[in-house]
Amino acid sequence: MKDKDILVVSAHAADYVWRSGGTIAKYIESGARVHVVVLSDGVRGESNDLWKQENATAEGVAAIRRNESRKAAEILGLKTLDFWGMQDYPLSFGQEEQARMVRLIRTLRPDVIITHDVNDILNMDHNRTHTFVWQCSIMANSAGVLTEGLSCTRQMKLFGFEPHQTEISGYRPEIFIDITSAYEKKARAMECFAAQKHLIEYYKQRASMRGNHARRLSGNSAILYAESFSRKYPVVAQEFV
Amino acid sequence: MKDKDILVVSAHAADYVWRSGGTIAKYIESGARVHVVVLSDGVRGESNDLWKQENATAEGVAAIRRNESRKAAEILGLKTLDFWGMQDYPLSFGQEEQARMVRLIRTLRPDVIITHDVNDILNMDHNRTHTFVWQCSIMANSAGVLTEGLSCTRQMKLFGFEPHQTEISGYRPEIFIDITSAYEKKARAMECFAAQKHLIEYYKQRASMRGNHARRLSGNSAILYAESFSRKYPVVAQEFV
Amino acid sequence: MKDKDILVVSAHAADYVWRSGGTIAKYIESGARVHVVVLSDGVRGESNDLWKQENATAEGVAAIRRNESRKAAEILGLKTLDFWGMQDYPLSFGQEEQARMVRLIRTLRPDVIITHDVNDILNMDHNRTHTFVWQCSIMANSAGVLTEGLSCTRQMKLFGFEPHQTEISGYRPEIFIDITSAYEKKARAMECFAAQKHLIEYYKQRASMRGNHARRLSGNSAILYAESFSRKYPVVAQEFV
Amino acid sequence: MKDKDILVVSAHAADYVWRSGGTIAKYIESGARVHVVVLSDGVRGESNDLWKQENATAEGVAAIRRNESRKAAEILGLKTLDFWGMQDYPLSFGQEEQARMVRLIRTLRPDVIITHDVNDILNMDHNRTHTFVWQCSIMANSAGVLTEGLSCTRQMKLFGFEPHQTEISGYRPEIFIDITSAYEKKARAMECFAAQKHLIEYYKQRASMRGNHARRLSGNSAILYAESFSRKYPVVAQEFV
Amino acid sequence: MKDKDILVVSAHAADYVWRSGGTIAKYIESGARVHVVVLSDGVRGESNDLWKQENATAEGVAAIRRNESRKAAEILGLKTLDFWGMQDYPLSFGQEEQARMVRLIRTLRPDVIITHDVNDILNMDHNRTHTFVWQCSIMANSAGVLTEGLSCTRQMKLFGFEPHQTEISGYRPEIFIDITSAYEKKARAMECFAAQKHLIEYYKQRASMRGNHARRLSGNSAILYAESFSRKYPVVAQEFV
Amino acid sequence: MKDKDILVVSAHAADYVWRSGGTIAKYIESGARVHVVVLSDGVRGESNDLWKQENATAEGVAAIRRNESRKAAEILGLKTLDFWGMQDYPLSFGQEEQARMVRLIRTLRPDVIITHDVNDILNMDHNRTHTFVWQCSIMANSAGVLTEGLSCTRQMKLFGFEPHQTEISGYRPEIFIDITSAYEKKARAMECFAAQKHLIEYYKQRASMRGNHARRLSGNSAILYAESFSRKYPVVAQEFV
């Protein structure tokens, strides 16, 4: 993983932690460069608990979410977080965001992009983010689009986060990443989102469930925790993986 | 690939060559052990052209098919071929074949099994072979089944051949293996099946088409030829592949 | 059904009658509150027959459609109809419609929302309405979105109308509502749309066909007529239903 | 649930506990009659851990499994267990088993049948059991089949267990049963299967995960634990559920 | 249609009438040769009403069904009916039936085969018949299988009947045949099955519904009645159809 | 095919040639009227090779693409090409394009429309074009939409091009058109796109592969080359095709 570049695009402030925190921490430990974009602060879409506080305001909620997200990122080993500050519920993408993402992909030239999967039956922002990132990745590969001195990329690998309720969203895990060595970091990072206790427990159990699946499918009994992802395109390889 | 063990199960005498000949040759070159089972000689299911010869008999057709298959295997680098001599069209699997396959898997302990994909809309033997191999692989993993001194295996990776007409069979390529270095061997091996000229050309073009797909998806312009396979279970890995 | 609240969102002036008229009538009879939104008058999308009249104008067609729809609603027992007067073919939803629907859901707090199913291969307005209503239902559940003194709802049940040609639209009936007791009202309500004779007969036969299906699946021979709906989310229950 | 009759068909000795133990306990508490058929003792398909003991024999393993299953059943409140003693891995159904199941359905006349879902990608016995039970339920409804004085039934509701790895088996939860009140019994019943520690933990977490899903979908915050099931046929109802 | 040969394979005594009676009558009128195989008399699977008569016996029921079927066939214009007299519920196909069907296909050399579609969620005999006919059609095309002086066929077109409840069986209509000119014959033929009043009405309405669909999709307002079928393989044509 | 009218809508300058060039040439030879709309010049989405030339500009690339496309069209026998000059990657459709397409369909009144299939996993412009054309075809059929003296059409047949990588885009061929007689023209037309050598070879092989499929499915050994298409709606016919 050393010298690999990974781009993670998260619709809201906490998504990347619940769904890929272990994988991020593991990549960073191994010397990879991981760049996380947080499109919105999740003020409308994932802050129900914060709005229960008296005198809650959009600005106040946003500040809390960003702060939590920064702490979590630090635990995972991320040096920076790229907050785009978009309004959520619904996220709306225009030409400006498109150009910004194409330029970012052309600059980072990631081997791997991780974002939301194509369908989340309980969250339209996740679906819109998938479509946005997919389209920008195609445009980044195509000469003639917004070149401005940045050369064109080649097709990168595109992975999808698990949605919250997988089966009814049509999610299918296509790769399990063993996060056993990074699990403690993920657990601590999740605990930064103090107002969402039930999700912390939920995603700890999920890491354990995916660890069970990965052990059964690989026969590797050392795997205790895992994260799963969908894969947009087939694997191309020199031998079976 | 060195020291890997691969089991290939082919319904008829030529299936493994058309659909995985390049991958087999490449594995053997690298020092892997590849074991090919040919369930039937394909007398009924893939010998239309041979039956056009005057005085054709089942025995004669079988002998020709086996002979062609042996020559092809030699070109691919296989030392032996394991002919089971079952009747085809339709292949029928009973307890005896089941026990034989479970024992074989327990003896070889392959990392990878390759066989037909779950559905071929033009060939019921391919479908039946898939179900048979899948069930035997599960049983081989399970203590209590036919142990006889052979210890139980763990879940192996299970890949599926392309059917002849892919889209109408619901086939989805999930991994492309770069066979550029082994392509010449595959081409020569296919030419052993002299009576099936149209298929030789067909599978040469297919290797080229899959090479095009693999190049596009990976950005690796050195890939000229590829074979694609379905994958029964998700990948379990330490990093993204 | 007493004291239940139901919101029905209809793309055009007659959709709610053809597809859920029996269910609406039955709910009203039992004391439920049913609120029907008619997004457009269906001037462009369902008035082919009216445009054949000489000197037809958009205003004239709209007036006829609204009048027919009001008569049908009265027969079904509805006190009011909520006409939004949008242009159809295609229906286009902006921030204004979104805010209006979120506020409406927050005000009505329905147990059940019924609208078009996710796909109608012959009518893009139906598909767009589904997406619109689904997204607004999610936003209505989310604190931080357009609160304005209206408190947030919880996830409601979301059901989908049958499209006209079901199988090619991928429609799957997930619940049959017995409308035997309300059938006469539905039949009379449909007859208000005088220019669409063929549809009146079509949906009478459909009620009979769905009654046959419901009888066969339940063993309840008292069911003569039924309406079927898709269901966006799984059932949550205290026992099997 | 009082006076309801439920038939549960379990491929192996523990399946019904992991997958429906909470629902069974809850039904029994409420006064329903629950009849559980255990087709095989699971000697080959779910006893890997027991075979690790020295001098393990098929008879010994079977005795242990039955004993564990009986204890679990008692905790759930079942008076009896109906062991059929078939050989597993693979389960093979002939005319005798078919006649026995049709007669059982005709005798019990259950409102609900619960068995394995249509596809488990890691367990062919589960798939075969589904097909067997489904076919027998159809035959039980059909006059002319094996009547022998037992009158024909009508179509019953048919629900499917969750397979172990749901998404890759194509499983879709269609109903969540709230098992909060019965959860303690389920937990204790699972602990009877001492050799399968990892599964006990796995299915405790699953009950919690399904509880989370059910809360989110219903807005009912009292649901802590749930079990999910697929549904073979649509719901037929007098109002929306 | 003149000089065309059609083979219809019906699981039970009345299936071919409900599902393809109009198409059969129309083909015969135009001078085609239609051969109908009735695999079973439907004693167990479609005679619930007859078993309600006192002293009903399997032989008696079979005689009634055959007699009704013969009358219906005569009205449709069929000269003969090919009763195979198999037991139904479940239909079980062995080598003998396989050889018989392969020989029949080799003898008739039909352009078109019509039988049940691949899945009927309420009738396992329909599913088994589909698999049986499909496999036999493949074998009939393959030299080496049971030749006995009959030469090998080429791939024929394979169409599937509508199941009773289409959407939940995954049925998708791929071709509508206009049966307006033959509808009266179909209606009269259906009336031969006196004990199944509800089905007569059901399939009359269905012909009308499919006529509505066919009109809408083709713009041909002369179509009043239609039958729909699935298609196993793509169309091959000289121009768009 | 004589006197038929066909409308082809191509997202970029070369799409219609790779994917339907043979069918177009064949229709024109037979006396049909074929109208091709080229929405964009493909400056951004299919001109990677041209951008490698020093001093490449958008205008220059556009001019080259149009010129190549005109030459190809001439070889296929087209008298004119209808260039809309939209920007690609991404194509964005507004009310103006919608009105233009509806008017065009009302003017041409085509029997058949060919455009991109519903999903291309590597090209969002193809997907957007499909949705655009489909919606406009529905609106063209609907009185009240933009009539302006042009009368309403009836539902036309809608066919979809093959995407580049078919299986991973979910493409399913539903009709094969025999292009043997027109293949030479298609080959020469493709060679006009000099900078895309690899695609020329790719689509020659594809024509050969589809010819193989069409031969196998029809038994017509005279078919050497074919093009395949998806079909949006079922066939309506007087007999089986």
PDB file of C-alpha atoms in Angstrom, chain F residues 2-199:
ATOM      1  CA  LYS F   2     -38.699   0.031 -48.357  1.00  0.00           C
ATOM      2  CA  ASP F   3     -40.583   3.176 -47.347  1.00  0.00           C
ATOM      3  CA  LYS F   4     -39.687   2.742 -43.711  1.00  0.00           C
ATOM      4  CA  ASP F   5     -38.490   5.754 -41.725  1.00  0.00           C
ATOM      5  CA  ILE F   6     -35.738   5.409 -39.175  1.00  0.00           C
ATOM      6  CA  LEU F   7     -34.407   7.970 -36.758  1.00  0.00           C
ATOM      7  CA  VAL F   8     -30.955   7.386 -35.258  1.00  0.00           C
ATOM      8  CA  VAL F   9     -29.755   9.548 -32.342  1.00  0.00           C
ATOM      9  CA  SER F  10     -26.011   9.435 -31.676  1.00  0.00           C
ATOM     10  CA  ALA F  11     -24.453  11.093 -28.620  1.00  0.00           C
ATOM     11  CA  HIS F  12     -21.109  11.700 -30.339  1.00  0.00           C
ATOM     12  CA  ALA F  13     -19.790  11.915 -33.863  1.00  0.00           C
ATOM     13  CA  ALA F  14     -18.886   8.264 -34.372  1.00  0.00           C
ATOM     14  CA  ASP F  15     -21.280   6.307 -32.168  1.00  0.00           C
ATOM     15  CA  TYR F  16     -23.853   5.623 -34.868  1.00  0.00           C
ATOM     16  CA  VAL F  17     -21.196   4.155 -37.130  1.00  0.00           C
ATOM     17  CA  TRP F  18     -19.617   1.704 -34.675  1.00  0.00           C
ATOM     18  CA  ARG F  19     -22.934   0.537 -33.323  1.00  0.00           C
ATOM     19  CA  SER F  20     -25.420   0.644 -36.184  1.00  0.00           C
ATOM     20  CA  GLY F  21     -23.522   1.400 -39.378  1.00  0.00           C
ATOM     21  CA  GLY F  22     -24.366  -1.899 -41.004  1.00  0.00           C
ATOM     22  CA  THR F  23     -28.040  -1.655 -40.216  1.00  0.00           C
ATOM     23  CA  ILE F  24     -28.186   1.907 -41.524  1.00  0.00           C
ATOM     24  CA  ALA F  25     -26.456   0.983 -44.778  1.00  0.00           C
ATOM     25  CA  LYS F  26     -28.749  -1.977 -45.283  1.00  0.00           C
ATOM     26  CA  TYR F  27     -31.895   0.061 -44.703  1.00  0.00           C
ATOM     27  CA  ILE F  28     -30.744   2.754 -47.118  1.00  0.00           C
ATOM     28  CA  GLU F  29     -29.925   0.192 -49.804  1.00  0.00           C
ATOM     29  CA  SER F  30     -33.437  -1.153 -49.535  1.00  0.00           C
ATOM     30  CA  GLY F  31     -34.984   2.261 -50.039  1.00  0.00           C
ATOM     31  CA  ALA F  32     -35.684   3.319 -46.461  1.00  0.00           C
ATOM     32  CA  ARG F  33     -35.289   6.900 -45.243  1.00  0.00           C
ATOM     33  CA  VAL F  34     -32.739   7.151 -42.428  1.00  0.00           C
ATOM     34  CA  HIS F  35     -32.245  10.352 -40.481  1.00  0.00           C
ATOM     35  CA  VAL F  36     -29.195  10.555 -38.192  1.00  0.00           C
ATOM     36  CA  VAL F  37     -28.895  13.167 -35.428  1.00  0.00           C
ATOM     37  CA  VAL F  38     -25.386  13.684 -34.013  1.00  0.00           C
ATOM     38  CA  LEU F  39     -25.900  15.507 -30.736  1.00  0.00           C
ATOM     39  CA  SER F  40     -22.284  16.510 -30.104  1.00  0.00           C
ATOM     40  CA  ASP F  41     -19.041  16.392 -32.040  1.00  0.00           C
ATOM     41  CA  GLY F  42     -17.519  14.243 -29.317  1.00  0.00           C
ATOM     42  CA  VAL F  43     -14.763  16.770 -28.664  1.00  0.00           C
ATOM     43  CA  ARG F  44     -14.448  15.837 -25.020  1.00  0.00           C
ATOM     44  CA  GLY F  45     -15.761  12.325 -24.850  1.00  0.00           C
ATOM     45  CA  GLU F  46     -14.254  10.416 -27.746  1.00  0.00           C
ATOM     46  CA  SER F  47     -11.277  12.383 -29.043  1.00  0.00           C
ATOM     47  CA  ASN F  48      -8.463  11.435 -26.681  1.00  0.00           C
ATOM     48  CA  ASP F  49      -6.214  10.615 -29.583  1.00  0.00           C
ATOM     49  CA  LEU F  50      -6.784  13.914 -31.346  1.00  0.00           C
ATOM     50  CA  TRP F  51      -5.895  15.887 -28.242  1.00  0.00           C
ATOM     51  CA  LYS F  52      -2.452  14.325 -28.304  1.00  0.00           C
ATOM     52  CA  GLN F  53      -1.625  16.394 -31.368  1.00  0.00           C
ATOM     53  CA  GLU F  54       0.255  19.567 -30.615  1.00  0.00           C
ATOM     54  CA  ASN F  55      -1.808  22.743 -30.512  1.00  0.00           C
ATOM     55  CA  ALA F  56      -5.074  20.875 -30.543  1.00  0.00           C
ATOM     56  CA  THR F  57      -8.076  23.115 -29.927  1.00  0.00           C
ATOM     57  CA  ALA F  58     -11.714  22.345 -29.327  1.00  0.00           C
ATOM     58  CA  GLU F  59     -12.643  23.914 -32.655  1.00  0.00           C
ATOM     59  CA  GLY F  60     -10.003  21.944 -34.492  1.00  0.00           C
ATOM     60  CA  VAL F  61     -10.980  18.678 -32.912  1.00  0.00           C
ATOM     61  CA  ALA F  62     -14.646  19.337 -33.665  1.00  0.00           C
ATOM     62  CA  ALA F  63     -13.872  20.046 -37.303  1.00  0.00           C
ATOM     63  CA  ILE F  64     -11.918  16.826 -37.683  1.00  0.00           C
ATOM     64  CA  ARG F  65     -14.643  14.758 -36.029  1.00  0.00           C
ATOM     65  CA  ARG F  66     -17.398  16.242 -38.163  1.00  0.00           C
ATOM     66  CA  ASN F  67     -15.386  15.696 -41.265  1.00  0.00           C
ATOM     67  CA  GLU F  68     -14.720  12.063 -40.435  1.00  0.00           C
ATOM     68  CA  SER F  69     -18.359  11.567 -39.563  1.00  0.00           C
ATOM     69  CA  ARG F  70     -19.513  13.082 -42.854  1.00  0.00           C
ATOM     70  CA  LYS F  71     -17.239  10.796 -44.847  1.00  0.00           C
ATOM     71  CA  ALA F  72     -18.480   7.770 -42.944  1.00  0.00           C
ATOM     72  CA  ALA F  73     -22.083   8.821 -43.482  1.00  0.00           C
ATOM     73  CA  GLU F  74     -21.523   9.157 -47.185  1.00  0.00           C
ATOM     74  CA  ILE F  75     -20.150   5.644 -47.396  1.00  0.00           C
ATOM     75  CA  LEU F  76     -23.181   4.317 -45.535  1.00  0.00           C
ATOM     76  CA  GLY F  77     -25.388   6.054 -48.083  1.00  0.00           C
ATOM     77  CA  LEU F  78     -26.714   8.893 -45.922  1.00  0.00           C
ATOM     78  CA  LYS F  79     -27.498  12.063 -47.850  1.00  0.00           C
ATOM     79  CA  THR F  80     -27.267  14.357 -44.829  1.00  0.00           C
ATOM     80  CA  LEU F  81     -26.212  14.392 -41.215  1.00  0.00           C
ATOM     81  CA  ASP F  82     -27.997  16.481 -38.633  1.00  0.00           C
ATOM     82  CA  PHE F  83     -25.265  17.924 -36.338  1.00  0.00           C
ATOM     83  CA  TRP F  84     -26.663  19.581 -33.209  1.00  0.00           C
ATOM     84  CA  GLY F  85     -23.270  20.757 -31.961  1.00  0.00           C
ATOM     85  CA  MET F  86     -23.975  20.288 -28.248  1.00  0.00           C
ATOM     86  CA  GLN F  87     -21.146  20.205 -25.730  1.00  0.00           C
ATOM     87  CA  ASP F  88     -20.402  16.712 -24.505  1.00  0.00           C
ATOM     88  CA  TYR F  89     -19.005  15.221 -21.275  1.00  0.00           C
ATOM     89  CA  PRO F  90     -21.512  15.859 -19.990  1.00  0.00           C
ATOM     90  CA  LEU F  91     -24.350  16.293 -22.462  1.00  0.00           C
ATOM     91  CA  SER F  92     -27.025  18.456 -20.807  1.00  0.00           C
ATOM     92  CA  PHE F  93     -30.541  18.563 -22.221  1.00  0.00           C
ATOM     93  CA  GLY F  94     -32.853  21.520 -21.639  1.00  0.00           C
ATOM     94  CA  GLN F  95     -36.271  22.581 -22.837  1.00  0.00           C
ATOM     95  CA  GLU F  96     -34.883  23.767 -26.156  1.00  0.00           C
ATOM     96  CA  GLU F  97     -33.400  20.393 -27.080  1.00  0.00           C
ATOM     97  CA  GLN F  98     -36.557  18.712 -25.864  1.00  0.00           C
ATOM     98  CA  ALA F  99     -38.802  20.818 -28.083  1.00  0.00           C
ATOM     99  CA  ARG F 100     -36.482  20.312 -31.037  1.00  0.00           C
ATOM    100  CA  MET F 101     -36.520  16.530 -30.684  1.00  0.00           C
ATOM    101  CA  VAL F 102     -40.285  16.333 -30.195  1.00  0.00           C
ATOM    102  CA  ARG F 103     -40.805  18.417 -33.347  1.00  0.00           C
ATOM    103  CA  LEU F 104     -38.324  16.289 -35.263  1.00  0.00           C
ATOM    104  CA  ILE F 105     -40.118  13.079 -34.289  1.00  0.00           C
ATOM    105  CA  ARG F 106     -43.470  14.610 -35.212  1.00  0.00           C
ATOM    106  CA  THR F 107     -42.095  15.668 -38.589  1.00  0.00           C
ATOM    107  CA  LEU F 108     -40.281  12.450 -39.486  1.00  0.00           C
ATOM    108  CA  ARG F 109     -42.854  10.120 -37.921  1.00  0.00           C
ATOM    109  CA  PRO F 110     -40.341   7.244 -37.783  1.00  0.00           C
ATOM    110  CA  ASP F 111     -41.341   3.593 -37.452  1.00  0.00           C
ATOM    111  CA  VAL F 112     -38.160   2.937 -35.559  1.00  0.00           C
ATOM    112  CA  ILE F 113     -35.887   4.997 -33.324  1.00  0.00           C
ATOM    113  CA  ILE F 114     -32.388   3.771 -32.524  1.00  0.00           C
ATOM    114  CA  THR F 115     -30.284   5.361 -29.826  1.00  0.00           C
ATOM    115  CA  HIS F 116     -28.024   4.417 -26.928  1.00  0.00           C
ATOM    116  CA  ASP F 117     -29.155   1.752 -24.482  1.00  0.00           C
ATOM    117  CA  VAL F 118     -30.314   2.693 -20.999  1.00  0.00           C
ATOM    118  CA  ASN F 119     -26.979   2.111 -19.260  1.00  0.00           C
ATOM    119  CA  ASP F 120     -23.312   2.425 -20.248  1.00  0.00           C
ATOM    120  CA  ILE F 121     -21.164   2.069 -17.162  1.00  0.00           C
ATOM    121  CA  LEU F 122     -18.297   3.906 -18.842  1.00  0.00           C
ATOM    122  CA  ASN F 123     -20.141   6.784 -20.499  1.00  0.00           C
ATOM    123  CA  MET F 124     -22.730   9.015 -18.860  1.00  0.00           C
ATOM    124  CA  ASP F 125     -23.554  10.777 -22.128  1.00  0.00           C
ATOM    125  CA  HIS F 126     -24.928   7.541 -23.539  1.00  0.00           C
ATOM    126  CA  ASN F 127     -27.243   7.122 -20.546  1.00  0.00           C
ATOM    127  CA  ARG F 128     -28.433  10.698 -20.702  1.00  0.00           C
ATOM    128  CA  THR F 129     -29.107  10.394 -24.414  1.00  0.00           C
ATOM    129  CA  HIS F 130     -31.230   7.322 -23.835  1.00  0.00           C
ATOM    130  CA  THR F 131     -33.355   9.067 -21.236  1.00  0.00           C
ATOM    131  CA  PHE F 132     -33.692  12.161 -23.404  1.00  0.00           C
ATOM    132  CA  VAL F 133     -34.797  10.281 -26.507  1.00  0.00           C
ATOM    133  CA  TRP F 134     -37.164   8.036 -24.596  1.00  0.00           C
ATOM    134  CA  GLN F 135     -38.885  10.991 -22.915  1.00  0.00           C
ATOM    135  CA  CYS F 136     -39.184  12.914 -26.175  1.00  0.00           C
ATOM    136  CA  SER F 137     -40.680   9.884 -27.896  1.00  0.00           C
ATOM    137  CA  ILE F 138     -43.357   9.697 -25.193  1.00  0.00           C
ATOM    138  CA  MET F 139     -44.071  13.422 -25.463  1.00  0.00           C
ATOM    139  CA  ALA F 140     -44.302  13.224 -29.244  1.00  0.00           C
ATOM    140  CA  ASN F 141     -47.119  10.697 -28.780  1.00  0.00           C
ATOM    141  CA  SER F 142     -49.053  12.937 -26.471  1.00  0.00           C
ATOM    142  CA  ALA F 143     -51.536  15.535 -27.629  1.00  0.00           C
ATOM    143  CA  GLY F 144     -51.207  18.846 -25.849  1.00  0.00           C
ATOM    144  CA  VAL F 145     -47.409  18.866 -25.941  1.00  0.00           C
ATOM    145  CA  LEU F 146     -45.975  21.465 -28.299  1.00  0.00           C
ATOM    146  CA  THR F 147     -48.396  20.686 -31.066  1.00  0.00           C
ATOM    147  CA  GLU F 148     -47.937  23.686 -33.352  1.00  0.00           C
ATOM    148  CA  GLY F 149     -49.785  22.147 -36.224  1.00  0.00           C
ATOM    149  CA  LEU F 150     -47.871  18.895 -36.103  1.00  0.00           C
ATOM    150  CA  SER F 151     -50.107  16.012 -35.238  1.00  0.00           C
ATOM    151  CA  CYS F 152     -49.308  13.565 -32.551  1.00  0.00           C
ATOM    152  CA  THR F 153     -47.485  10.304 -33.341  1.00  0.00           C
ATOM    153  CA  ARG F 154     -48.127   6.823 -32.040  1.00  0.00           C
ATOM    154  CA  GLN F 155     -45.694   4.704 -30.024  1.00  0.00           C
ATOM    155  CA  MET F 156     -42.680   3.845 -32.192  1.00  0.00           C
ATOM    156  CA  LYS F 157     -40.261   0.949 -31.725  1.00  0.00           C
ATOM    157  CA  LEU F 158     -37.255   1.954 -29.656  1.00  0.00           C
ATOM    158  CA  PHE F 159     -33.955   0.083 -29.978  1.00  0.00           C
ATOM    159  CA  GLY F 160     -30.716   0.497 -28.030  1.00  0.00           C
ATOM    160  CA  PHE F 161     -27.098   0.396 -29.238  1.00  0.00           C
ATOM    161  CA  GLU F 162     -24.606  -1.982 -27.648  1.00  0.00           C
ATOM    162  CA  PRO F 163     -22.411  -0.178 -25.099  1.00  0.00           C
ATOM    163  CA  HIS F 164     -18.661  -0.767 -25.353  1.00  0.00           C
ATOM    164  CA  GLN F 165     -18.440  -3.231 -22.454  1.00  0.00           C
ATOM    165  CA  THR F 166     -21.771  -4.965 -22.589  1.00  0.00           C
ATOM    166  CA  GLU F 167     -22.036  -7.326 -19.622  1.00  0.00           C
ATOM    167  CA  ILE F 168     -20.934  -4.857 -16.961  1.00  0.00           C
ATOM    168  CA  SER F 169     -23.442  -2.349 -18.349  1.00  0.00           C
ATOM    169  CA  GLY F 170     -26.285  -4.833 -18.017  1.00  0.00           C
ATOM    170  CA  TYR F 171     -26.853  -4.853 -21.776  1.00  0.00           C
ATOM    171  CA  ARG F 172     -28.955  -7.699 -23.189  1.00  0.00           C
ATOM    172  CA  PRO F 173     -29.190  -8.221 -26.964  1.00  0.00           C
ATOM    173  CA  GLU F 174     -32.833  -8.646 -27.927  1.00  0.00           C
ATOM    174  CA  ILE F 175     -32.558  -8.505 -31.700  1.00  0.00           C
ATOM    175  CA  PHE F 176     -29.769  -9.357 -34.108  1.00  0.00           C
ATOM    176  CA  ILE F 177     -29.882  -7.684 -37.510  1.00  0.00           C
ATOM    177  CA  ASP F 178     -28.078  -9.597 -40.254  1.00  0.00           C
ATOM    178  CA  ILE F 179     -25.691  -7.064 -41.841  1.00  0.00           C
ATOM    179  CA  THR F 180     -23.783  -9.457 -44.050  1.00  0.00           C
ATOM    180  CA  SER F 181     -24.747  -7.648 -47.247  1.00  0.00           C
ATOM    181  CA  ALA F 182     -23.797  -4.254 -45.825  1.00  0.00           C
ATOM    182  CA  TYR F 183     -20.708  -5.235 -43.896  1.00  0.00           C
ATOM    183  CA  GLU F 184     -18.197  -3.934 -46.433  1.00  0.00           C
ATOM    184  CA  LYS F 185     -19.740  -0.482 -46.228  1.00  0.00           C
ATOM    185  CA  LYS F 186     -19.647  -0.529 -42.455  1.00  0.00           C
ATOM    186  CA  ALA F 187     -15.997  -1.583 -42.477  1.00  0.00           C
ATOM    187  CA  ARG F 188     -15.063   1.236 -44.820  1.00  0.00           C
ATOM    188  CA  ALA F 189     -17.118   3.764 -42.901  1.00  0.00           C
ATOM    189  CA  MET F 190     -15.371   2.854 -39.654  1.00  0.00           C
ATOM    190  CA  GLU F 191     -12.000   3.364 -41.296  1.00  0.00           C
ATOM    191  CA  CYS F 192     -12.805   7.065 -41.678  1.00  0.00           C
ATOM    192  CA  PHE F 193     -12.066   7.483 -37.964  1.00  0.00           C
ATOM    193  CA  ALA F 194      -8.352   7.158 -38.513  1.00  0.00           C
ATOM    194  CA  ALA F 195      -7.245   8.116 -35.043  1.00  0.00           C
ATOM    195  CA  GLN F 196      -9.180   5.251 -33.450  1.00  0.00           C
ATOM    196  CA  LYS F 197      -7.479   2.215 -34.991  1.00  0.00           C
ATOM    197  CA  HIS F 198      -8.156  -0.017 -31.987  1.00  0.00           C
ATOM    198  CA  LEU F 199     -11.894   0.650 -32.217  1.00  0.00           C
TER     199      LEU F 199
END
